[in-house]
mmCIF file of C-alpha atoms and ligand atoms in Angstrom:
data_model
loop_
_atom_site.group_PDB
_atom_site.id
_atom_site.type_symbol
_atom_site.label_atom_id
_atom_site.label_comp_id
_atom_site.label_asym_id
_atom_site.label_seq_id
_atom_site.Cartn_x
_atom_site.Cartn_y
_atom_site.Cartn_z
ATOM 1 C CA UNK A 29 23.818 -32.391 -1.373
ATOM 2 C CA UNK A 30 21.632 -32.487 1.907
ATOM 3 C CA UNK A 31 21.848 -29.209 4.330
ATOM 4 C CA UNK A 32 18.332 -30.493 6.381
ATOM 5 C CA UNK A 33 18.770 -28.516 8.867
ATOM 6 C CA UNK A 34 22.333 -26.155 8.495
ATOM 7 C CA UNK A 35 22.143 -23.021 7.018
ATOM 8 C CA UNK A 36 23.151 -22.675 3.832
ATOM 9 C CA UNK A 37 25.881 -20.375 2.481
ATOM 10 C CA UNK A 38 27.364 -19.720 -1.374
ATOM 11 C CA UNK A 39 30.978 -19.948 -1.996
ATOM 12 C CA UNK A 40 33.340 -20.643 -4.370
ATOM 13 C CA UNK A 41 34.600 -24.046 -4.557
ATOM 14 C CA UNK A 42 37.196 -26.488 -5.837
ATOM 15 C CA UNK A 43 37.027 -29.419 -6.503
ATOM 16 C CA UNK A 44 39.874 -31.958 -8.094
ATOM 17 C CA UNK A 45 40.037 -28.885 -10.162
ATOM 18 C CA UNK A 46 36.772 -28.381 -11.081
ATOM 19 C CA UNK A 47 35.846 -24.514 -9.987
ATOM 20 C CA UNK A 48 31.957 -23.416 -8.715
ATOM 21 C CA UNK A 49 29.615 -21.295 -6.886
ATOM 22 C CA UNK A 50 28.391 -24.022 -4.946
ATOM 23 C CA UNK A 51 25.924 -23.874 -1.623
ATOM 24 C CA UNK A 52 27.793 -25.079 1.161
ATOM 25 C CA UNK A 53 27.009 -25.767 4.645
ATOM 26 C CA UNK A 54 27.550 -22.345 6.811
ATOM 27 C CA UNK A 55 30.489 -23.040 8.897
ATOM 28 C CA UNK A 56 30.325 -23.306 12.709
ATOM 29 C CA UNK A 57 33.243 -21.325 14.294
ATOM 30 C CA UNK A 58 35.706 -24.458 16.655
ATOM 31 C CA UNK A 59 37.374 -23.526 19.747
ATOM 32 C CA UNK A 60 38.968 -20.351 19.735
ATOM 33 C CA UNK A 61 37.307 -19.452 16.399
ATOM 34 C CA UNK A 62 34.873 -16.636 15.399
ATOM 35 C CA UNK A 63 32.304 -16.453 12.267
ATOM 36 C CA UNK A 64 33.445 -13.428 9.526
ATOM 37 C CA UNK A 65 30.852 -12.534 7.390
ATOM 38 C CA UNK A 66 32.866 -11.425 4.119
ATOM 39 C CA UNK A 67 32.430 -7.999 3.078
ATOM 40 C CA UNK A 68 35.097 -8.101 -0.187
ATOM 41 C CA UNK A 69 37.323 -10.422 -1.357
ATOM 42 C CA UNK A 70 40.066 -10.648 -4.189
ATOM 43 C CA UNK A 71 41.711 -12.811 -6.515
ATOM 44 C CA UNK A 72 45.575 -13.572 -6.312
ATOM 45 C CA UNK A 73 47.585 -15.589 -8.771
ATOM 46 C CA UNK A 74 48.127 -18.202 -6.009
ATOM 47 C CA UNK A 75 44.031 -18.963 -6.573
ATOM 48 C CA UNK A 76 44.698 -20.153 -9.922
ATOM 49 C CA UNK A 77 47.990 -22.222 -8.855
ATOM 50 C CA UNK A 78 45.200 -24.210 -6.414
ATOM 51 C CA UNK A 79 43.120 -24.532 -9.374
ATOM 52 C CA UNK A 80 45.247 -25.675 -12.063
ATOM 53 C CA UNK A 81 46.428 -28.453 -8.730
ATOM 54 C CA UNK A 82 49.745 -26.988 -7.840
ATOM 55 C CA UNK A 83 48.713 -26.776 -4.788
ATOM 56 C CA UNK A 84 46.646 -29.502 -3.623
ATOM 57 C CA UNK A 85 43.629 -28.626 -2.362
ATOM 58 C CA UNK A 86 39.536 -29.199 -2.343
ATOM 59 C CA UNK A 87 37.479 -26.848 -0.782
ATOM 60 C CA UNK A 88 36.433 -22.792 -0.623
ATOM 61 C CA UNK A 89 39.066 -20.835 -2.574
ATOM 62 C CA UNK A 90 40.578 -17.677 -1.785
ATOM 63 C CA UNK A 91 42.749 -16.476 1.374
ATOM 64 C CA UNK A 92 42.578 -11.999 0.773
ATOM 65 C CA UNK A 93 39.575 -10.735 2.415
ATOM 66 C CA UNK A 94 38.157 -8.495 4.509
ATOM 67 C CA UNK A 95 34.753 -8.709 6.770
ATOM 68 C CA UNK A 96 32.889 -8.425 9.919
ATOM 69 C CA UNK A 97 33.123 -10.313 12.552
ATOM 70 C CA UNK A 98 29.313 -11.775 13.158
ATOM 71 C CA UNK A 99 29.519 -14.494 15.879
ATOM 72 C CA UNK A 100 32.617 -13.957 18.710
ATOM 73 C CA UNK A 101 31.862 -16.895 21.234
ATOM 74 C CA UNK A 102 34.062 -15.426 23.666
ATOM 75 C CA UNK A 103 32.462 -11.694 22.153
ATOM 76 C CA UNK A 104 35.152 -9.295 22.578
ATOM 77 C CA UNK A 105 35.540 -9.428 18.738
ATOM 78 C CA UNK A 106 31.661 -9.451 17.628
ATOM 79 C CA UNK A 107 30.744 -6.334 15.289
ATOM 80 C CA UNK A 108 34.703 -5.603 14.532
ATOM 81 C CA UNK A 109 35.696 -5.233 11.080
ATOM 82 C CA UNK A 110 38.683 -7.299 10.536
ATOM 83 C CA UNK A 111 40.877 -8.873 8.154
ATOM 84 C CA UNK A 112 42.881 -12.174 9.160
ATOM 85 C CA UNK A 113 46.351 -13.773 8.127
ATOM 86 C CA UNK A 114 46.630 -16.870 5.995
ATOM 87 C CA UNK A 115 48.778 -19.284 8.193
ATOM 88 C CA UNK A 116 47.250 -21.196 10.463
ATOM 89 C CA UNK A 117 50.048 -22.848 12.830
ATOM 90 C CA UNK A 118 49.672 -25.730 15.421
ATOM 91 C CA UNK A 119 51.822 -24.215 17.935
ATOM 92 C CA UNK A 120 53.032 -27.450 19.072
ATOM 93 C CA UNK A 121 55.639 -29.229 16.271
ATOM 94 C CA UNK A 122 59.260 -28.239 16.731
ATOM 95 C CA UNK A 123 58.851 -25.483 14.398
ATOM 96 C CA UNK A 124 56.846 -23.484 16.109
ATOM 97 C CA UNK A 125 58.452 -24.132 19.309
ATOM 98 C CA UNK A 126 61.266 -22.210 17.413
ATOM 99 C CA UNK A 127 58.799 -19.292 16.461
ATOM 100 C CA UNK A 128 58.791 -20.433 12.808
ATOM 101 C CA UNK A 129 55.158 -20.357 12.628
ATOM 102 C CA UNK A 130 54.764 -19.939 8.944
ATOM 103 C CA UNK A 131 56.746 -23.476 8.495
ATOM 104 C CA UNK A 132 54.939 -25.227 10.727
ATOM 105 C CA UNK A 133 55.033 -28.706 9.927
ATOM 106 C CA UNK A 134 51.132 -29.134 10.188
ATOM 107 C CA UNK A 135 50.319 -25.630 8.801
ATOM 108 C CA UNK A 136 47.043 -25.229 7.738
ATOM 109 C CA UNK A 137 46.401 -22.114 5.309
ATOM 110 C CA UNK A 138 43.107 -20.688 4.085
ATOM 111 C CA UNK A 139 41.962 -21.375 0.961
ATOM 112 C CA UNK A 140 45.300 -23.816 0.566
ATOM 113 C CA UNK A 141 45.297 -26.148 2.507
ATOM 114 C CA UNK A 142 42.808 -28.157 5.392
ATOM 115 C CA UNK A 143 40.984 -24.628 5.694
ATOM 116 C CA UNK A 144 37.974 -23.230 3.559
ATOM 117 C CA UNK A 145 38.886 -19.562 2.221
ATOM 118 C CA UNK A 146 37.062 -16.606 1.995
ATOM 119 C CA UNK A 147 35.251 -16.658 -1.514
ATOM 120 C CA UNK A 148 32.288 -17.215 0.672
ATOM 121 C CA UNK A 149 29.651 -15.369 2.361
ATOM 122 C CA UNK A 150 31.145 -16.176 5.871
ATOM 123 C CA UNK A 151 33.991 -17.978 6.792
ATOM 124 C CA UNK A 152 35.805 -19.186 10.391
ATOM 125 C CA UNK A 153 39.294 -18.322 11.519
ATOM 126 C CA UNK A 154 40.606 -18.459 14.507
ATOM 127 C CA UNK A 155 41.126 -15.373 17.110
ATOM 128 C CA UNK A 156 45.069 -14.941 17.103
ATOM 129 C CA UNK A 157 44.290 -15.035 13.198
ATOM 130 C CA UNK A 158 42.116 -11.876 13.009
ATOM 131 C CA UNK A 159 43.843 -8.001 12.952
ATOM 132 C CA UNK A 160 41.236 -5.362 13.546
ATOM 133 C CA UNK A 161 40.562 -2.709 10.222
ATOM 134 C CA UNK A 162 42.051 1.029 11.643
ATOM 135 C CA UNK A 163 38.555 3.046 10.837
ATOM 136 C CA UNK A 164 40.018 5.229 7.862
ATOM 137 C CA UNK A 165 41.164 2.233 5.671
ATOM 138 C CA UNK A 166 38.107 1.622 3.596
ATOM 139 C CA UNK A 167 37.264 -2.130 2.584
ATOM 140 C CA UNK A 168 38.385 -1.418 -0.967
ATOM 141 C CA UNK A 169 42.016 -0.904 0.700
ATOM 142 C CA UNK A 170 42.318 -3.260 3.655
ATOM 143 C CA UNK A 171 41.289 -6.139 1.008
ATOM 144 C CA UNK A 172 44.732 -5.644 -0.037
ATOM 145 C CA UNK A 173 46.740 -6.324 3.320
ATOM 146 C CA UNK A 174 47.723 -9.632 2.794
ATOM 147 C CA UNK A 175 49.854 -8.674 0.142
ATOM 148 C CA UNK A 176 51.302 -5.738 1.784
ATOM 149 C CA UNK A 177 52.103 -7.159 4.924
ATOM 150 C CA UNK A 178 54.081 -10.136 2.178
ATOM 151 C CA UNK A 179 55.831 -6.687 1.122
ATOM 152 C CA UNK A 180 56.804 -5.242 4.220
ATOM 153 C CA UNK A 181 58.108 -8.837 5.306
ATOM 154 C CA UNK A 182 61.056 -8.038 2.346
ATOM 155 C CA UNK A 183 62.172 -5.034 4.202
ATOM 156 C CA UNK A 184 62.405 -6.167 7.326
ATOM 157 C CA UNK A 185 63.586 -10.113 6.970
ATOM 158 C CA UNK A 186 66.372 -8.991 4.952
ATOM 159 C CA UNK A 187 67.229 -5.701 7.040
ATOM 160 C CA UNK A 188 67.153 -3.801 3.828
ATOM 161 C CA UNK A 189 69.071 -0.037 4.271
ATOM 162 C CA UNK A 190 66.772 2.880 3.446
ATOM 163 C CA UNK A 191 69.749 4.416 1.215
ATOM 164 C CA UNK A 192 69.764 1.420 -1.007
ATOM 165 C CA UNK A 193 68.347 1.526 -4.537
ATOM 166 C CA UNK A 194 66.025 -1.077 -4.446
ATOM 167 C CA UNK A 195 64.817 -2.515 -8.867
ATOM 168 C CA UNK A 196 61.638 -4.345 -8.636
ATOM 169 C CA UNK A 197 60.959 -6.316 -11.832
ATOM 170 C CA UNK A 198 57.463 -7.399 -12.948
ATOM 171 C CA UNK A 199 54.603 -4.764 -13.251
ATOM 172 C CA UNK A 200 51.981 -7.386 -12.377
ATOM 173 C CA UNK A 201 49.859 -6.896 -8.824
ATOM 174 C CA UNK A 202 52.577 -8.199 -6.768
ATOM 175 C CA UNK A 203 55.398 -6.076 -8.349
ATOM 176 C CA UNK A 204 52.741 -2.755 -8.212
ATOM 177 C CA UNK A 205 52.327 -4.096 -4.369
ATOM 178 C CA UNK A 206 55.387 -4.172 -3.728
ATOM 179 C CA UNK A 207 56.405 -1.137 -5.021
ATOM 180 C CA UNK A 208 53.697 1.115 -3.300
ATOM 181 C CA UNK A 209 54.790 -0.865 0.135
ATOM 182 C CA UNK A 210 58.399 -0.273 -0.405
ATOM 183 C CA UNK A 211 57.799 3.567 -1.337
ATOM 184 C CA UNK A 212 55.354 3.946 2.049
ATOM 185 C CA UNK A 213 58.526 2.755 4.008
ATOM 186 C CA UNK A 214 60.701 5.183 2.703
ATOM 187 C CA UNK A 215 62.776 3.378 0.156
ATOM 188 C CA UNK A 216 64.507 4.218 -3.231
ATOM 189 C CA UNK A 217 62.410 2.168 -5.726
ATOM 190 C CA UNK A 218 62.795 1.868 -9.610
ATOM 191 C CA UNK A 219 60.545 -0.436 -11.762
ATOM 192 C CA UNK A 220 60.968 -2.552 -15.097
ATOM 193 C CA UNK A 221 58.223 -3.704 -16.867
ATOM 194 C CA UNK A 222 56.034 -4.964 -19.868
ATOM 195 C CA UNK A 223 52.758 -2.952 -19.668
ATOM 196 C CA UNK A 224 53.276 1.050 -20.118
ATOM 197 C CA UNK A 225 49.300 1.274 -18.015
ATOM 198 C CA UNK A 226 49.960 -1.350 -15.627
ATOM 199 C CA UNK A 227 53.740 1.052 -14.674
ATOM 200 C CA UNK A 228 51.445 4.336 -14.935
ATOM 201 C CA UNK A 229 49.813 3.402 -11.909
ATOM 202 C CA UNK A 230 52.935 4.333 -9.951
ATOM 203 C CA UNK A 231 52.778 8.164 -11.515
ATOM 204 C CA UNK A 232 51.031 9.627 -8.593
ATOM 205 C CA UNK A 233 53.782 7.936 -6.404
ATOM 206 C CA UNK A 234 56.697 9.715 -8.975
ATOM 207 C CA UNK A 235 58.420 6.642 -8.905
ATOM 208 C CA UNK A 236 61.001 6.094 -11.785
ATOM 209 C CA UNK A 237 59.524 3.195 -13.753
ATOM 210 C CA UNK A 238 60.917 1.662 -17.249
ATOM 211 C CA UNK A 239 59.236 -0.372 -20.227
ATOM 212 C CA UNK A 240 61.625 -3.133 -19.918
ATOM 213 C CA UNK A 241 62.468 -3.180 -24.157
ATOM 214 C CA UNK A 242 64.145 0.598 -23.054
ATOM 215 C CA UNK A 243 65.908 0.060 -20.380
ATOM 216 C CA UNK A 244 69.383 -0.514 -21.298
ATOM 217 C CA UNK A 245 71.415 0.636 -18.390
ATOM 218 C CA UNK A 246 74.651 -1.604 -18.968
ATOM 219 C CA UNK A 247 76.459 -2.118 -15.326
ATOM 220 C CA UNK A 248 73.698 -1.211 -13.288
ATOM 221 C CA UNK A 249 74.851 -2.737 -10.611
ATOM 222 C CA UNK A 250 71.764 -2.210 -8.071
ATOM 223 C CA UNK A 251 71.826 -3.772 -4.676
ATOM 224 C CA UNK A 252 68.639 -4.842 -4.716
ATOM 225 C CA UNK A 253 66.802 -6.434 -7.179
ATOM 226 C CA UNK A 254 63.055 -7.759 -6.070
ATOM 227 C CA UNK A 255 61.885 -10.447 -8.408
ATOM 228 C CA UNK A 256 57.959 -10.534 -9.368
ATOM 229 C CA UNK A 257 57.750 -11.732 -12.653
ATOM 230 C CA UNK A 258 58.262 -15.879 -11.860
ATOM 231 C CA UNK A 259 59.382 -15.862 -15.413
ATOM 232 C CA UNK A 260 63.068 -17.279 -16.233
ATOM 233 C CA UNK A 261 63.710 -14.213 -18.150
ATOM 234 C CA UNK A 262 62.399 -11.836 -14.961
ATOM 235 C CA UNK A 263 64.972 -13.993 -13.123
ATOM 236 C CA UNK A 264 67.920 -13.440 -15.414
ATOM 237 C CA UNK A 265 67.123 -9.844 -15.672
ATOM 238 C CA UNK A 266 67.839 -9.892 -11.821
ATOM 239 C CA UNK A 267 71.022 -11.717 -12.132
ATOM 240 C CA UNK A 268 72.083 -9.140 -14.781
ATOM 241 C CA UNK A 269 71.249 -5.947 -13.165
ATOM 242 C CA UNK A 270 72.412 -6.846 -8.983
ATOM 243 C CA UNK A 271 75.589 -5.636 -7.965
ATOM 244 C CA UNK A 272 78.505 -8.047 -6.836
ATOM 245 C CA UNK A 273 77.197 -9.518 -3.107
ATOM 246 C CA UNK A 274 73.936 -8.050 -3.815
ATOM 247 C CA UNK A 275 70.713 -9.561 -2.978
ATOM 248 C CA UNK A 276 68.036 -10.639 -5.074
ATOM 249 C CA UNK A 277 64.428 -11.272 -3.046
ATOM 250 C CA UNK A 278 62.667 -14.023 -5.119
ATOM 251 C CA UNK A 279 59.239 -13.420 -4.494
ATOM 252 C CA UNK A 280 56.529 -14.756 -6.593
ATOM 253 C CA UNK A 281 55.810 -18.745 -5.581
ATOM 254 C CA UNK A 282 55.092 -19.534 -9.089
ATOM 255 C CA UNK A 283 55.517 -22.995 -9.314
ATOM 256 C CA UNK A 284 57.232 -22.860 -12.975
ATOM 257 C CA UNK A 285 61.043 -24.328 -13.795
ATOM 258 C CA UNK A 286 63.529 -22.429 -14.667
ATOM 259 C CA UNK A 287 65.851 -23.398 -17.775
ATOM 260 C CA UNK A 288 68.730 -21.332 -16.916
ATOM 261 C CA UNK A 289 72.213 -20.663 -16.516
ATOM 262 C CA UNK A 290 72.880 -19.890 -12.438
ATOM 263 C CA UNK A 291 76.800 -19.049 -13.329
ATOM 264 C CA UNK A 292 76.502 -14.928 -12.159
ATOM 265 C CA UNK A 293 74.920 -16.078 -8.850
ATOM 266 C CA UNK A 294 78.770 -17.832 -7.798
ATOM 267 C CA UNK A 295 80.882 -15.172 -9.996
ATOM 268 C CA UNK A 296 79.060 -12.217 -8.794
ATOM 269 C CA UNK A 297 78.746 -13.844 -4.776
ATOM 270 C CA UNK A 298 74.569 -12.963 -4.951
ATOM 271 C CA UNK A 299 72.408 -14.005 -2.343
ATOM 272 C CA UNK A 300 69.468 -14.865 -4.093
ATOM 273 C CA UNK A 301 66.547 -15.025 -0.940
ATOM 274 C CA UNK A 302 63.382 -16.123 -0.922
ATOM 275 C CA UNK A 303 60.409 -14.390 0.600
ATOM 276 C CA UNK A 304 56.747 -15.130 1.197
ATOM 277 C CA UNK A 305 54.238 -13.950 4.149
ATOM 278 C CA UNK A 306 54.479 -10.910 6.413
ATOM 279 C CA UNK A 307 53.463 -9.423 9.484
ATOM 280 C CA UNK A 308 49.831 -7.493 9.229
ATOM 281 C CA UNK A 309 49.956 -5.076 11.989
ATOM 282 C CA UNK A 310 52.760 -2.782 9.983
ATOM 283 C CA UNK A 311 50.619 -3.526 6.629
ATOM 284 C CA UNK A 312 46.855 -2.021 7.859
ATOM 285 C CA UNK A 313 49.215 1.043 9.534
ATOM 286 C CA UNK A 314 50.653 2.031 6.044
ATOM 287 C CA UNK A 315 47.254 1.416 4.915
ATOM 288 C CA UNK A 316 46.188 3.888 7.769
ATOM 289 C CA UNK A 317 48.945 6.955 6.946
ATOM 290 C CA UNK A 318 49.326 6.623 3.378
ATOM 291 C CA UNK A 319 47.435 6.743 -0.046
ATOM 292 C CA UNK A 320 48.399 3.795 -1.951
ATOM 293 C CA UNK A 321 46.862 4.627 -5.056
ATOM 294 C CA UNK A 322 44.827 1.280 -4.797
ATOM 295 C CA UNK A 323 42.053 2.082 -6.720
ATOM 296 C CA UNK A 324 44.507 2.390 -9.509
ATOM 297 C CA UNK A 325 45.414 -1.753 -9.010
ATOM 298 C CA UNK A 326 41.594 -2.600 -8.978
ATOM 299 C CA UNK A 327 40.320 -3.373 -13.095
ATOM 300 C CA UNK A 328 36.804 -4.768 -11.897
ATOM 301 C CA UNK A 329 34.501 -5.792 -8.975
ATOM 302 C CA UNK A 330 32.080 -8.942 -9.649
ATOM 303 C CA UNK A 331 29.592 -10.678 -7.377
ATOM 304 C CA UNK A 332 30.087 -14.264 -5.871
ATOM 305 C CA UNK A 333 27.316 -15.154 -8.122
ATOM 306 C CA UNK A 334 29.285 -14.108 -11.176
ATOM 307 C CA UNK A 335 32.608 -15.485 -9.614
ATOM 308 C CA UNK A 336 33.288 -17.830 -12.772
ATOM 309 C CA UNK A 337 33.127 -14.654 -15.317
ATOM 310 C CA UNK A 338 35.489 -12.633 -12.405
ATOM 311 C CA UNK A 339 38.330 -15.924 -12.807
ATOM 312 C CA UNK A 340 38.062 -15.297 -16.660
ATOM 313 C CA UNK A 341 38.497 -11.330 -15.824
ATOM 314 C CA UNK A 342 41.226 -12.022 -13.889
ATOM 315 C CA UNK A 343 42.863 -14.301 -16.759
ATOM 316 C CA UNK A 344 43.410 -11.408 -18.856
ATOM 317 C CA UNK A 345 46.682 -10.194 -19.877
ATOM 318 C CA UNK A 346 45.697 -6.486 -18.766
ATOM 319 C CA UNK A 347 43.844 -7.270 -15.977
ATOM 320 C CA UNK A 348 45.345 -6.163 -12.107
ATOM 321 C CA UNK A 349 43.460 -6.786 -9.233
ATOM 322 C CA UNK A 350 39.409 -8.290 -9.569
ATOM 323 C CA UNK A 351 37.463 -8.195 -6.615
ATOM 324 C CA UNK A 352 34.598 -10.382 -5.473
ATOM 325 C CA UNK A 353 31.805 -9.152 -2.952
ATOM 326 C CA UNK A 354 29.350 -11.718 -1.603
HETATM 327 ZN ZN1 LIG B 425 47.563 -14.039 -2.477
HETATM 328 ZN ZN1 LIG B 426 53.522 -26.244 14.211
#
């Protein structure tokens, strides 16, 4: 390609499916936009559902970031460390006129869809996206809003009680996410899962955790059950442990099928509710007054150079949360 002219930035691209560290033109921030220079960045499953094309999408990967605000045209912003929500809305379609921004019919979403993401040296969002970092959250931390804030959004879309017993099942990053989010606001939290190390990050928390082969409570009956595996069997675990009229918050937006048997959900009257993005404001001020244990989530920190070997990283079965800095 020809950049004559245009600085010249490296990201991480895809393309039709095919993944590199590619240079790219630097962006230029539009109207109401300012330039982030990316200080971290991490890998979510959701990366790896753009690759493999279940979402559509060609362009810079990656949508959980952190970074500095470098070029503020209207300057108020310029030198802030920030990090900045996914969604971009039109604020125009009937949707949004209802305050449904995050189903707005001409969404854009970084690193999804129509907008590059932040597996780049710099990238543009605009102004209304950007939430400023509280100075005691440390980039390691506030890399890992985005998924909080999708946490928080469970308590408070769903007007969860406090005094509930909430089961999360599936230690992956979500699940751990969720957990440590759901503990910060003051809930009763249990976990099920596969990987004894992956459940042993919790210990500092002392939250009660089981290997899923030993837990064989037999009418649990919990009224919550958070699902985080996207795995049929995660899913029928939920059925089988949630109380009659209980809720079950399907949360991962794995894009498998599910061969399954959806009987319990009429018997049993569940509400089985789905659950995606969430507010960031409440996210960085956990961040702020609590110690999440984060470092425990992160297995390994690569550079943007070395971004194919950190997708391979973040392949493996044992692997949590990989983390790219430009
Ligand atoms: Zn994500
Ligand atoms: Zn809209």
């Amino acid at each position: 390609m020809n950049y004559k002219g245009a600085a010249i930035i490296k990201a991480l691209t895809v393309t039709d499916g095919e993944v590199k560290v590619q240079n790219i033109a630097k962006p230029e921030p539009a109207k109401n936009e300012v330039l982030i220079k990316v200080s971290l960045a991490g890998l979510c499953n959701t990366d790896f559902e753009v690759i493999a094309g279940m979402i559509e999408f060609n362009g810079v990967l990656g949508h959980e970031f952190v970074g500095e605000v470098v070029n503020d045209p209207e300057g108020e912003l310029e030198g802030k460390r920030v990090v900045g929500e996914i969604n971009i809305p039109c604020y125009n379609c009937s949707r949004c006129e209802n305050n449904q921004y995050r189903h707005c019919k001409n969404i854009k979403a970084i690193g999804m869809r129509d907008k590059d993401g932040a597996l780049a040296e710099y990238l543009t969002l605009p102004r209304e996206n950007l939430h400023i970092v509280p100075e005691t959250v440390t980039d390691e931390e506030a890399v890992f809003t985005e998924p909080i804030a999708a946490a928080v959004e469970i308590a408070e879309q769903y007007h969860l009680k406090p005094s509930e017993k909430i089961m999360i099942i599936g230690d992956g990053k979500l699940g751990l996410i969720i957990a440590r989010t759901l503990w910060a606001l003051g809930f009763n939290i249990e976990m099920i899962g596969r990987h004894q190390k992956k459940l042993d990050t919790l210990k500092p928390l002392n939250l009660k955790t089981y290997l899923e082969k030993l837990y064989t409570e037999k009418e649990p009956d919990i009224p919550v059950v958070v699902e985080a595996t996207g795995s049929t069997s995660g899913l029928k675990s939920a059925i089988d442990l949630v109380a009659p009229e209980g809720k079950i918050i399907y949360k991962t937006t794995t894009a498998k099928n599910h061969d399954m048997n959806l009987a319990g959900l009429a018997i049993n009257e569940i509400q089985l509710l789905g659950s995606r993005c969430g507010p960031f404001e409440p996210a960085l001020n956990l961040l702020a007054r609590n110690n999440f244990y984060l470092d425990k989530l992160i297995t390994e920190e690569f550079k943007l150079d070395d971004s194919l070997e950190a997708l391979k990283a973040a392949r493996e079965k044992s692997s949590l949360k990989i983390l790219i800095r430009p």
